[in-house]
């Protein structure tokens, strides 16, 4: 009998939760599955729950929530035989979209029943795990500010971008990619494992979580009026072919800057001090349930 643990971020909402409980019972009958459902209670709880599940012989740990809770849960699964599955209930759902996991909860559950698995790469930024991307530029500033807002979702994020754009001063960075050094002034400096931030906004459209490489995306300083064409190119998936983006790939990247202040991983700000960030890829680090 397969042991499955569902870890739910309660922010998904109570009505959704009732619907989800019923769907889980329907798709995972007690005759075939040993199902446990639990909830995130504190920051870092996902990692603790996932690590305990591995010790208990759980076959699949299902993250029910957004990219932040998925990241937390994945931290407890890296390098183990337990698989990570996703029921995307976040706003951006960057990793789910990159893996082509349906945003409809019922279809996502059907995918878990089908149980097609692949082993994906993960990244580390100063040893903070990231599944989709990490950044030190404007996105990291917005992630830091986003932590303190009550208005979530795309609207809240877009509002912050507009509010902070004019006061942001793009920094000069020294970027070392597998031993090759670049000097760049950048508005965005993002290292991607997956192909997008979420909401189908793609900085690295051709990035893959299965290719053993990190994609370095450098956006030079831009004007406010250029944000609209940048957004449209990003949604269309061709921004890497425009003048708005310089693109490189590598396995180990070091970013140095005199004014480095913020670091985001998978859209969440993480503690950062010093003037250097080292990013590395760990290939085939975690099993994931994917769309066939």
Short mmCIF file of N, CA and C in Angstrom, two decimals, residues 54-126:
data_model
loop_
_atom_site.label_atom_id
_atom_site.label_comp_id
_atom_site.label_asym_id
_atom_site.label_seq_id
_atom_site.Cartn_x
_atom_site.Cartn_y
_atom_site.Cartn_z
N UNK A 54 9.82 11.07 5.03
CA UNK A 54 10.83 10.20 4.41
C UNK A 54 11.20 9.08 5.39
N UNK A 55 11.40 9.44 6.66
CA UNK A 55 11.75 8.44 7.69
C UNK A 55 10.63 7.43 7.89
N UNK A 56 9.39 7.87 7.66
CA UNK A 56 8.23 6.98 7.84
C UNK A 56 7.89 6.17 6.60
N UNK A 57 8.74 6.24 5.57
CA UNK A 57 8.53 5.43 4.37
C UNK A 57 7.44 5.93 3.45
N UNK A 58 7.17 7.25 3.52
CA UNK A 58 6.15 7.82 2.62
C UNK A 58 6.67 7.79 1.19
N UNK A 59 5.80 7.37 0.28
CA UNK A 59 6.15 7.20 -1.13
C UNK A 59 6.14 8.56 -1.86
N UNK A 60 5.10 9.36 -1.62
CA UNK A 60 4.94 10.65 -2.28
C UNK A 60 4.48 11.70 -1.28
N UNK A 61 5.15 12.85 -1.29
CA UNK A 61 4.74 13.98 -0.47
C UNK A 61 4.13 15.02 -1.40
N UNK A 62 2.88 15.37 -1.14
CA UNK A 62 2.16 16.29 -2.03
C UNK A 62 2.13 17.68 -1.39
N UNK A 63 2.72 18.64 -2.09
CA UNK A 63 2.70 20.04 -1.64
C UNK A 63 1.46 20.70 -2.22
N UNK A 64 0.57 21.16 -1.35
CA UNK A 64 -0.66 21.82 -1.78
C UNK A 64 -0.53 23.29 -1.40
N UNK A 65 -0.22 24.12 -2.40
CA UNK A 65 0.00 25.53 -2.12
C UNK A 65 0.75 26.18 -3.27
N UNK A 66 1.48 27.25 -2.94
CA UNK A 66 2.23 28.00 -3.94
C UNK A 66 3.71 27.68 -3.91
N UNK A 67 4.48 28.47 -4.66
CA UNK A 67 5.91 28.19 -4.81
C UNK A 67 6.67 28.23 -3.49
N UNK A 68 6.26 29.11 -2.58
CA UNK A 68 6.94 29.21 -1.29
C UNK A 68 6.82 27.95 -0.47
N UNK A 69 5.60 27.41 -0.36
CA UNK A 69 5.40 26.19 0.43
C UNK A 69 6.00 24.98 -0.28
N UNK A 70 5.97 24.97 -1.62
CA UNK A 70 6.58 23.87 -2.38
C UNK A 70 8.09 23.85 -2.10
N UNK A 71 8.71 25.02 -2.10
CA UNK A 71 10.15 25.13 -1.81
C UNK A 71 10.47 24.56 -0.44
N UNK A 72 9.68 24.95 0.56
CA UNK A 72 9.88 24.47 1.94
C UNK A 72 9.84 22.95 2.02
N UNK A 73 8.81 22.38 1.40
CA UNK A 73 8.61 20.93 1.46
C UNK A 73 9.73 20.21 0.71
N UNK A 74 10.14 20.78 -0.42
CA UNK A 74 11.23 20.18 -1.22
C UNK A 74 12.53 20.09 -0.43
N UNK A 75 12.74 21.04 0.48
CA UNK A 75 13.98 21.04 1.28
C UNK A 75 14.14 19.74 2.07
N UNK A 76 13.02 19.14 2.45
CA UNK A 76 13.09 17.89 3.21
C UNK A 76 13.17 16.65 2.33
N UNK A 77 13.11 16.82 0.99
CA UNK A 77 13.05 15.68 0.07
C UNK A 77 14.29 15.53 -0.82
N UNK A 78 15.12 16.58 -0.89
CA UNK A 78 16.31 16.53 -1.75
C UNK A 78 17.20 15.35 -1.36
N UNK A 79 17.57 14.56 -2.36
CA UNK A 79 18.47 13.44 -2.13
C UNK A 79 17.83 12.21 -1.52
N UNK A 80 16.49 12.16 -1.50
CA UNK A 80 15.79 11.00 -0.94
C UNK A 80 15.04 10.25 -2.05
N UNK A 81 14.45 9.12 -1.71
CA UNK A 81 13.67 8.34 -2.68
C UNK A 81 12.21 8.78 -2.73
N UNK A 82 11.78 9.60 -1.78
CA UNK A 82 10.38 10.06 -1.78
C UNK A 82 10.18 11.10 -2.88
N UNK A 83 9.03 11.04 -3.55
CA UNK A 83 8.76 11.96 -4.65
C UNK A 83 7.97 13.18 -4.15
N UNK A 84 8.19 14.30 -4.83
CA UNK A 84 7.43 15.52 -4.59
C UNK A 84 6.34 15.61 -5.65
N UNK A 85 5.10 15.79 -5.21
CA UNK A 85 4.00 16.05 -6.14
C UNK A 85 3.41 17.41 -5.78
N UNK A 86 2.73 18.02 -6.74
CA UNK A 86 2.24 19.40 -6.55
C UNK A 86 0.77 19.50 -6.90
N UNK A 87 0.00 20.09 -5.98
CA UNK A 87 -1.34 20.57 -6.30
C UNK A 87 -1.25 22.08 -6.18
N UNK A 88 -1.16 22.79 -7.32
CA UNK A 88 -0.86 24.22 -7.28
C UNK A 88 -2.05 25.07 -6.85
N UNK A 89 -1.93 25.66 -5.65
CA UNK A 89 -2.99 26.55 -5.17
C UNK A 89 -2.43 27.93 -4.85
N UNK A 90 -1.25 28.25 -5.40
CA UNK A 90 -0.67 29.57 -5.19
C UNK A 90 -1.21 30.56 -6.21
N UNK A 91 -0.57 31.72 -6.27
CA UNK A 91 -1.00 32.70 -7.25
C UNK A 91 -0.17 32.59 -8.53
N UNK A 92 1.16 32.59 -8.42
CA UNK A 92 2.00 32.53 -9.62
C UNK A 92 2.21 31.12 -10.15
N UNK A 93 2.40 30.16 -9.23
CA UNK A 93 2.58 28.74 -9.59
C UNK A 93 3.66 28.51 -10.65
N UNK A 94 4.82 29.12 -10.42
CA UNK A 94 5.91 29.05 -11.40
C UNK A 94 6.40 27.65 -11.67
N UNK A 95 6.65 26.86 -10.61
CA UNK A 95 7.18 25.51 -10.83
C UNK A 95 6.14 24.60 -11.47
N UNK A 96 4.90 24.69 -11.00
CA UNK A 96 3.83 23.86 -11.58
C UNK A 96 3.68 24.14 -13.07
N UNK A 97 3.73 25.41 -13.44
CA UNK A 97 3.61 25.76 -14.86
C UNK A 97 4.80 25.23 -15.65
N UNK A 98 6.01 25.33 -15.07
CA UNK A 98 7.22 24.84 -15.75
C UNK A 98 7.14 23.33 -15.97
N UNK A 99 6.52 22.62 -15.02
CA UNK A 99 6.40 21.16 -15.12
C UNK A 99 5.12 20.75 -15.85
N UNK A 100 4.36 21.76 -16.31
CA UNK A 100 3.09 21.52 -17.02
C UNK A 100 2.06 20.76 -16.17
N UNK A 101 2.08 21.05 -14.89
CA UNK A 101 1.10 20.44 -13.97
C UNK A 101 -0.18 21.28 -14.04
N UNK A 102 -1.34 20.65 -14.23
CA UNK A 102 -2.59 21.41 -14.36
C UNK A 102 -2.87 22.26 -13.12
N UNK A 103 -3.40 23.46 -13.35
CA UNK A 103 -3.75 24.33 -12.23
C UNK A 103 -5.08 23.93 -11.61
N UNK A 104 -5.82 23.06 -12.29
CA UNK A 104 -7.07 22.51 -11.75
C UNK A 104 -6.71 21.40 -10.76
N UNK A 105 -7.20 21.52 -9.51
CA UNK A 105 -6.81 20.59 -8.45
C UNK A 105 -7.17 19.13 -8.78
N UNK A 106 -8.35 18.91 -9.36
CA UNK A 106 -8.75 17.54 -9.70
C UNK A 106 -7.81 16.91 -10.72
N UNK A 107 -7.44 17.70 -11.73
CA UNK A 107 -6.53 17.17 -12.75
C UNK A 107 -5.13 16.94 -12.17
N UNK A 108 -4.72 17.80 -11.24
CA UNK A 108 -3.42 17.62 -10.59
C UNK A 108 -3.41 16.33 -9.76
N UNK A 109 -4.53 16.04 -9.10
CA UNK A 109 -4.64 14.81 -8.31
C UNK A 109 -4.62 13.57 -9.21
N UNK A 110 -5.26 13.67 -10.37
CA UNK A 110 -5.24 12.55 -11.33
C UNK A 110 -3.81 12.26 -11.78
N UNK A 111 -3.03 13.32 -11.90
CA UNK A 111 -1.62 13.18 -12.30
C UNK A 111 -0.83 12.41 -11.23
N UNK A 112 -1.16 12.68 -9.96
CA UNK A 112 -0.47 11.99 -8.87
C UNK A 112 -0.83 10.50 -8.88
N UNK A 113 -2.07 10.19 -9.20
CA UNK A 113 -2.49 8.79 -9.32
C UNK A 113 -1.72 8.11 -10.45
N UNK A 114 -1.56 8.81 -11.58
CA UNK A 114 -0.81 8.25 -12.73
C UNK A 114 0.66 8.02 -12.37
N UNK A 115 1.21 8.89 -11.51
CA UNK A 115 2.54 8.70 -10.89
C UNK A 115 3.68 8.56 -11.90
N UNK A 116 3.69 9.45 -12.90
CA UNK A 116 4.86 9.50 -13.78
C UNK A 116 5.91 10.39 -13.10
N UNK A 117 7.10 9.86 -12.87
CA UNK A 117 8.12 10.60 -12.13
C UNK A 117 9.36 10.86 -12.99
N UNK A 118 9.98 12.02 -12.73
CA UNK A 118 11.30 12.34 -13.30
C UNK A 118 12.14 12.91 -12.17
N UNK A 119 13.46 12.89 -12.36
CA UNK A 119 14.34 13.46 -11.34
C UNK A 119 14.84 14.81 -11.83
N UNK A 120 14.54 15.85 -11.08
CA UNK A 120 14.87 17.21 -11.53
C UNK A 120 16.06 17.79 -10.78
N UNK A 121 16.65 18.80 -11.39
CA UNK A 121 17.76 19.53 -10.77
C UNK A 121 17.20 20.55 -9.79
N UNK A 122 18.02 20.93 -8.83
CA UNK A 122 17.67 22.06 -7.96
C UNK A 122 18.88 22.99 -7.91
N UNK A 123 18.62 24.24 -7.51
CA UNK A 123 19.70 25.20 -7.36
C UNK A 123 19.86 25.59 -5.91
N UNK A 124 21.03 26.10 -5.59
CA UNK A 124 21.28 26.66 -4.27
C UNK A 124 21.91 28.03 -4.43
N UNK A 125 21.40 29.02 -3.69
CA UNK A 125 21.97 30.37 -3.68
C UNK A 125 22.42 30.63 -2.25
N UNK A 126 23.75 30.69 -2.06
CA UNK A 126 24.29 30.77 -0.68
C UNK A 126 23.67 29.69 0.20
#
